[in-house]
C-alpha atoms as one frame of an Amber mdcrd trajectory, in Angstrom:
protein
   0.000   0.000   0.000   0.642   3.683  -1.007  -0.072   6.924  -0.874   0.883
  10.434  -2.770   0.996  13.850  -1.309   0.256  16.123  -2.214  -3.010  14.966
  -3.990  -3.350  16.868  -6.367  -0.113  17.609  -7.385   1.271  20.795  -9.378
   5.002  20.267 -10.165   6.327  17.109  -6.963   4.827  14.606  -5.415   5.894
  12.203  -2.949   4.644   8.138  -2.932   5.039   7.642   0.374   5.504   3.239
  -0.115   5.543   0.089   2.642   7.663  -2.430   1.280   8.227  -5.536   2.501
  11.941  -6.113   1.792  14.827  -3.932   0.277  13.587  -3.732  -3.525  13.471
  -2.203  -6.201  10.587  -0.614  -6.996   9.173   0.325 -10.620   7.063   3.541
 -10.671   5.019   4.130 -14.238   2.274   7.006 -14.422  -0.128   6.072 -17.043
  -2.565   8.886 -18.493  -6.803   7.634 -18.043  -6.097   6.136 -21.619  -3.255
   4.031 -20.461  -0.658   5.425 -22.178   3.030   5.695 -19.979   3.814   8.963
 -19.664   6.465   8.436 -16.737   8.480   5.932 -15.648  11.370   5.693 -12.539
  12.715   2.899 -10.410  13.631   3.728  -7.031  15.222   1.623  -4.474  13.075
   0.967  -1.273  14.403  -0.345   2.220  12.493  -2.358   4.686   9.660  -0.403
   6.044   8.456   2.863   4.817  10.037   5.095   2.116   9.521   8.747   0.666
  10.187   8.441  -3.366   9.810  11.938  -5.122   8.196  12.474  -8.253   9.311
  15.520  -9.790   8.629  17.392 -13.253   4.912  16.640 -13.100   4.111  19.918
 -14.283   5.578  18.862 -17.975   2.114  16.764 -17.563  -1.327  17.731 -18.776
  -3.954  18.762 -15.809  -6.036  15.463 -15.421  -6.463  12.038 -13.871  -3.046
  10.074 -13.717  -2.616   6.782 -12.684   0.570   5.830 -10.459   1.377   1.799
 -10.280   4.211   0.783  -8.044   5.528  -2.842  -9.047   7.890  -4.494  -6.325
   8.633  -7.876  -7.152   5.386  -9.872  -7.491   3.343  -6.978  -5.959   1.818
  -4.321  -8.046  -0.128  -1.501  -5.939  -2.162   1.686  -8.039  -3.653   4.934
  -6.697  -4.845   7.906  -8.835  -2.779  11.046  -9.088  -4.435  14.380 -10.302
  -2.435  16.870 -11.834  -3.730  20.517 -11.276  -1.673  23.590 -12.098
């Protein structure tokens, strides 16, 4: 489990992530279409972890879906971009 602050975003926003296990994580930000618009791996420790997403203002305002894969588990929450 996740969550991103702040929701909604402007230009940062942090996923603040649980893991399990020192991992790496794979972060991809899909638009409400599905298309990838971002993509960045972070490395996570055992417990909980701040991982900052930056640049988000290069997005369009809208809907935004964030999927964290670690391993075998892949966790989503939505993300709204509003500048």
């Amino acid at each position: 489990k996740f969550s991103i602050l702040p929701n909604p975003a402007r230009n940062t926003a942090t996923l603040y992530i649980n893991s399990n296990a020192n991992t790496m994580a794979e972060i991809v930000v899909r638009d409400m279409i599905g298309r990838i618009v971002k993509t960045e791996k972070a490395q996570l420790t055992t417990g909980g972890n701040a991982v900052s997403l930056s640049n988000l203002d290069k997005l369009l305002d809208g809907a935004y879906i964030v999927q964290v894969k670690m391993g075998e588990t892949v966790v989503k929450q939505k993300l709204i971009i509003s500048k």
